[in-house]
């Protein structure tokens, strides 16, 4: 793949990331922010009850600004960076993970990324609302989450390599089944050996915790799905005409030789 194609795919990836970020922003505002507000209200109620005449801390950035302009800026900037990184990964994966077209490769990469980058770490260390968690352990929790994400991505890459190596022996179907089974076993071992973190208080409402985690998954699901569809379409429009032109030129050359 030449540098011009990589550059064009990078630009399209960032645009697709921006579009996916806009959709994720809508979901975050409608589903996520009300749960965050409820958790903050609950935390403030507990602090007032425990501290009595405790003075309010001065907010550097108001909650209203955080939930509107701050949220939009964070999600959209993240979406653009997210799209650029995935576009570069797509340039490497195209043609190396199987005989898939540009659109199918984008969909497969988005689905695999959602599982490896988000869902696998999430099921071990699920997201918690602001009122949950000990501030003194945030460094430890962040490190464990990052380690689980890194292990998941490495295992996903190893799964693809193993599937390709097994395909000539077992066939595509059984090679895929065996490779995915190996991925599941390896993830299960990682779950078992990595320490668990459970800092949810017994007095925190289970419904609110469930709704917050569902909204977190929904945001990521919309982000990855929208990116896979948008970028797949943009990549198809860029790469399919080039591939078709190359095939036509090859056919003309063959006909001339005959």
Coordinates of C-alpha atoms in Angstrom, one line a residue:
X1 CA 0.0 0.0 0.0
X2 CA 1.6 3.3 -1.1
X3 CA 1.9 6.4 1.1
X4 CA -0.9 8.3 -0.8
X5 CA -3.4 5.5 0.0
X6 CA -2.3 5.4 3.6
X7 CA -2.7 9.2 3.9
X8 CA -6.2 9.1 2.3
X9 CA -7.3 6.3 4.6
X10 CA -5.9 8.2 7.6
X11 CA -8.0 11.2 6.7
X12 CA -11.1 9.1 6.1
X13 CA -10.5 7.3 9.4
X14 CA -10.4 10.6 11.3
X15 CA -13.6 11.8 9.5
X16 CA -15.3 8.5 10.4
X17 CA -14.1 8.8 13.9
X18 CA -15.6 12.3 14.1
X19 CA -18.9 11.0 12.8
X20 CA -18.9 8.1 15.2
X21 CA -17.9 10.5 18.0
X22 CA -21.0 12.7 17.3
X23 CA -23.3 9.7 17.6
X24 CA -21.5 8.5 20.8
X25 CA -21.9 12.1 22.1
X26 CA -25.7 11.9 21.7
X27 CA -25.8 8.6 23.6
X28 CA -23.4 9.9 26.3
X29 CA -25.5 13.0 26.9
X30 CA -28.9 11.2 26.9
X31 CA -27.9 8.0 28.8
X32 CA -24.6 8.7 30.6
X33 CA -24.9 12.2 32.0
X34 CA -28.2 11.6 33.9
X35 CA -26.6 8.7 35.7
X36 CA -23.4 10.7 36.5
X37 CA -25.6 13.5 37.9
X38 CA -27.5 11.0 40.0
X39 CA -24.3 9.5 41.4
X40 CA -22.8 13.0 42.1
X41 CA -26.0 14.0 43.9
X42 CA -25.8 10.8 46.0
X43 CA -22.2 11.4 46.9
X44 CA -23.0 15.0 47.9
X45 CA -25.9 13.9 50.0
X46 CA -23.6 11.4 51.9
X47 CA -20.9 14.0 52.4
X48 CA -23.4 16.5 53.8
X49 CA -24.8 13.9 56.1
X50 CA -21.4 12.9 57.4
X51 CA -19.8 16.4 57.5
X52 CA -22.7 18.4 58.8
X53 CA -21.6 22.0 58.3
X54 CA -18.9 21.1 55.8
X55 CA -18.2 23.9 53.4
X56 CA -18.7 23.5 49.6
X57 CA -15.5 23.2 47.6
X58 CA -15.2 25.8 44.8
X59 CA -15.8 24.2 41.4
X60 CA -13.1 25.2 38.9
X61 CA -15.4 24.1 36.0
X62 CA -19.1 24.0 36.6
X63 CA -21.0 20.7 36.3
X64 CA -23.2 22.3 33.5
X65 CA -20.1 23.1 31.5
X66 CA -18.6 19.7 32.1
X67 CA -21.8 17.9 30.8
X68 CA -22.1 20.0 27.7
X69 CA -19.1 21.7 26.1
X70 CA -16.6 19.7 28.1
X71 CA -18.3 16.4 27.2
X72 CA -18.5 17.4 23.5
X73 CA -14.9 18.4 23.3
X74 CA -13.6 15.3 25.0
X75 CA -15.7 12.9 23.0
X76 CA -15.1 14.5 19.6
X77 CA -11.3 14.9 20.1
X78 CA -11.3 11.3 21.3
X79 CA -13.3 10.2 18.2
X80 CA -10.9 11.9 15.8
X81 CA -7.8 10.3 17.5
X82 CA -9.6 7.0 17.8
X83 CA -10.4 7.0 14.0
X84 CA -6.8 7.9 13.1
X85 CA -5.3 5.1 15.1
X86 CA -7.8 2.5 13.8
X87 CA -7.2 3.7 10.2
X88 CA -3.5 3.0 10.6
X89 CA -4.3 -0.4 12.0
X90 CA -6.6 -1.0 9.1
X91 CA -3.8 -0.2 6.6
X92 CA -1.8 -3.0 8.2
X93 CA -4.7 -5.5 8.5
X94 CA -6.1 -5.1 5.0
X95 CA -5.3 -8.3 3.1
X96 CA -3.5 -9.9 6.0
X97 CA -6.5 -11.2 8.0
X98 CA -8.2 -13.0 5.1
X99 CA -9.7 -12.4 1.7
X100 CA -12.1 -9.7 2.9
X101 CA -13.0 -6.6 0.9
X102 CA -12.4 -3.1 2.3
X103 CA -15.9 -2.8 3.9
X104 CA -15.9 -6.3 5.5
X105 CA -12.3 -5.7 6.8
X106 CA -13.4 -2.5 8.5
X107 CA -16.5 -4.2 10.1
X108 CA -14.4 -7.1 11.3
X109 CA -11.7 -4.8 12.7
X110 CA -14.3 -2.7 14.5
X111 CA -16.0 -5.8 16.0
X112 CA -12.7 -7.3 17.1
X113 CA -11.6 -4.0 18.5
X114 CA -14.8 -3.6 20.5
X115 CA -14.3 -7.0 22.1
X116 CA -10.5 -6.9 22.7
X117 CA -10.1 -3.2 23.6
X118 CA -13.3 -2.6 25.6
X119 CA -15.5 -5.6 26.5
X120 CA -12.8 -8.0 27.8
X121 CA -11.3 -5.4 30.2
X122 CA -14.8 -4.1 31.1
X123 CA -16.0 -7.5 32.3
X124 CA -13.0 -7.8 34.6
X125 CA -12.9 -4.2 35.7
X126 CA -16.3 -2.6 34.9
X127 CA -16.8 1.2 34.9
X128 CA -18.0 2.8 38.1
X129 CA -19.8 6.1 38.6
X130 CA -18.1 9.1 40.3
X131 CA -19.5 8.2 43.8
X132 CA -17.9 4.7 43.7
X133 CA -14.2 3.9 44.4
X134 CA -11.5 4.9 46.8
X135 CA -9.4 7.8 45.5
X136 CA -6.3 6.3 47.0
X137 CA -6.5 3.2 44.8
X138 CA -7.1 5.0 41.5
X139 CA -3.6 4.5 40.3
X140 CA -3.7 0.7 41.1
X141 CA -7.1 0.4 39.4
X142 CA -5.9 2.3 36.3
X143 CA -2.8 0.1 36.0
X144 CA -4.8 -3.1 36.3
X145 CA -7.3 -2.0 33.7
X146 CA -4.5 -1.0 31.3
X147 CA -2.8 -4.4 31.9
X148 CA -6.0 -6.2 31.2
X149 CA -6.5 -4.2 28.0
X150 CA -2.9 -4.9 26.8
X151 CA -3.2 -8.6 27.5
X152 CA -6.5 -8.7 25.6
X153 CA -5.1 -6.9 22.5
X154 CA -2.0 -9.2 22.5
X155 CA -4.2 -12.3 22.8
X156 CA -6.4 -11.1 20.0
X157 CA -3.4 -10.6 17.7
X158 CA -2.2 -14.1 18.7
X159 CA -5.6 -15.5 18.0
X160 CA -5.5 -14.1 14.4
X161 CA -2.0 -15.5 13.9
X162 CA -3.0 -18.9 15.3
X163 CA -6.1 -19.0 13.1
X164 CA -4.1 -18.3 9.9
X165 CA -1.5 -21.0 10.9
X166 CA -4.1 -23.6 11.6
X167 CA -6.3 -22.9 8.5
X168 CA -4.2 -25.1 6.1
X169 CA -4.5 -28.0 8.6
X170 CA -8.0 -27.7 10.0
X171 CA -9.7 -25.6 7.4
X172 CA -11.0 -22.1 7.9
X173 CA -14.0 -23.0 10.0
X174 CA -12.3 -25.2 12.6
X175 CA -9.2 -23.1 12.7
X176 CA -11.4 -20.1 13.6
X177 CA -13.2 -22.1 16.3
X178 CA -10.0 -23.5 17.8
X179 CA -8.3 -20.0 17.8
X180 CA -11.4 -18.4 19.4
X181 CA -11.6 -21.1 22.0
X182 CA -7.9 -20.5 22.9
X183 CA -8.6 -16.8 23.2
X184 CA -11.4 -17.6 25.6
X185 CA -9.3 -19.9 27.7
X186 CA -6.4 -17.4 27.9
X187 CA -8.8 -14.5 28.9
X188 CA -10.3 -16.8 31.6
X189 CA -6.8 -17.4 33.0
X190 CA -6.1 -13.7 33.0
X191 CA -9.4 -13.1 34.8
X192 CA -8.5 -15.7 37.4
X193 CA -4.9 -14.6 38.1
X194 CA -5.3 -10.8 38.0
X195 CA -6.6 -9.3 41.3
X196 CA -10.3 -8.3 41.5
X197 CA -11.4 -4.8 42.5
X198 CA -14.7 -4.3 44.2
X199 CA -15.1 -0.9 45.9
X200 CA -18.9 -0.5 45.5
X201 CA -20.5 0.3 48.8
X202 CA -23.4 -1.7 50.1
X203 CA -25.5 1.4 50.3
X204 CA -25.0 2.4 46.6
X205 CA -28.2 1.8 44.6
X206 CA -27.8 -1.3 42.5
X207 CA -30.2 0.0 39.8
X208 CA -28.1 3.2 39.3
X209 CA -24.9 1.2 39.1
X210 CA -26.4 -1.1 36.5
X211 CA -27.8 1.8 34.5
X212 CA -24.4 3.6 34.5
X213 CA -22.6 0.5 33.3
X214 CA -25.2 -0.2 30.6
X215 CA -24.8 3.4 29.4
X216 CA -21.0 3.0 29.3
X217 CA -21.3 -0.1 27.2
X218 CA -23.9 1.6 24.9
X219 CA -21.6 4.5 24.2
X220 CA -18.7 2.3 23.2
X221 CA -21.0 0.0 21.2
X222 CA -22.3 3.0 19.2
X223 CA -18.8 4.4 18.8
X224 CA -17.2 1.2 17.4
X225 CA -20.2 0.2 15.3
X226 CA -20.6 3.6 13.7
X227 CA -16.9 3.8 13.0
X228 CA -16.9 0.3 11.4
X229 CA -19.8 1.2 9.1
X230 CA -18.7 4.8 8.2
X231 CA -15.1 4.0 7.7
X232 CA -15.9 0.8 5.8
X233 CA -18.0 2.7 3.3
X234 CA -15.3 5.4 2.9
X235 CA -12.6 2.8 2.4
X236 CA -14.7 0.9 0.0
X237 CA -15.2 4.0 -2.2
X238 CA -11.5 4.7 -2.1
X239 CA -10.1 1.2 -2.6
X240 CA -12.7 -0.6 -4.7
X241 CA -12.3 1.6 -7.8
X242 CA -8.5 1.3 -7.6
X243 CA -8.8 -2.5 -7.3
X244 CA -11.2 -2.7 -10.2
X245 CA -9.0 -0.5 -12.3
X246 CA -6.0 -2.7 -11.6
X247 CA -8.0 -5.9 -12.5
X248 CA -9.1 -4.2 -15.8
X249 CA -5.6 -3.3 -16.7
X250 CA -4.4 -6.8 -15.9
X251 CA -7.1 -8.2 -18.2
X252 CA -6.2 -5.9 -21.0
X253 CA -2.5 -6.8 -20.6
X254 CA -3.4 -10.5 -20.7
X255 CA -5.6 -10.0 -23.8
X256 CA -2.8 -8.1 -25.6
X257 CA -0.3 -10.8 -24.8
X258 CA -2.6 -13.4 -26.2

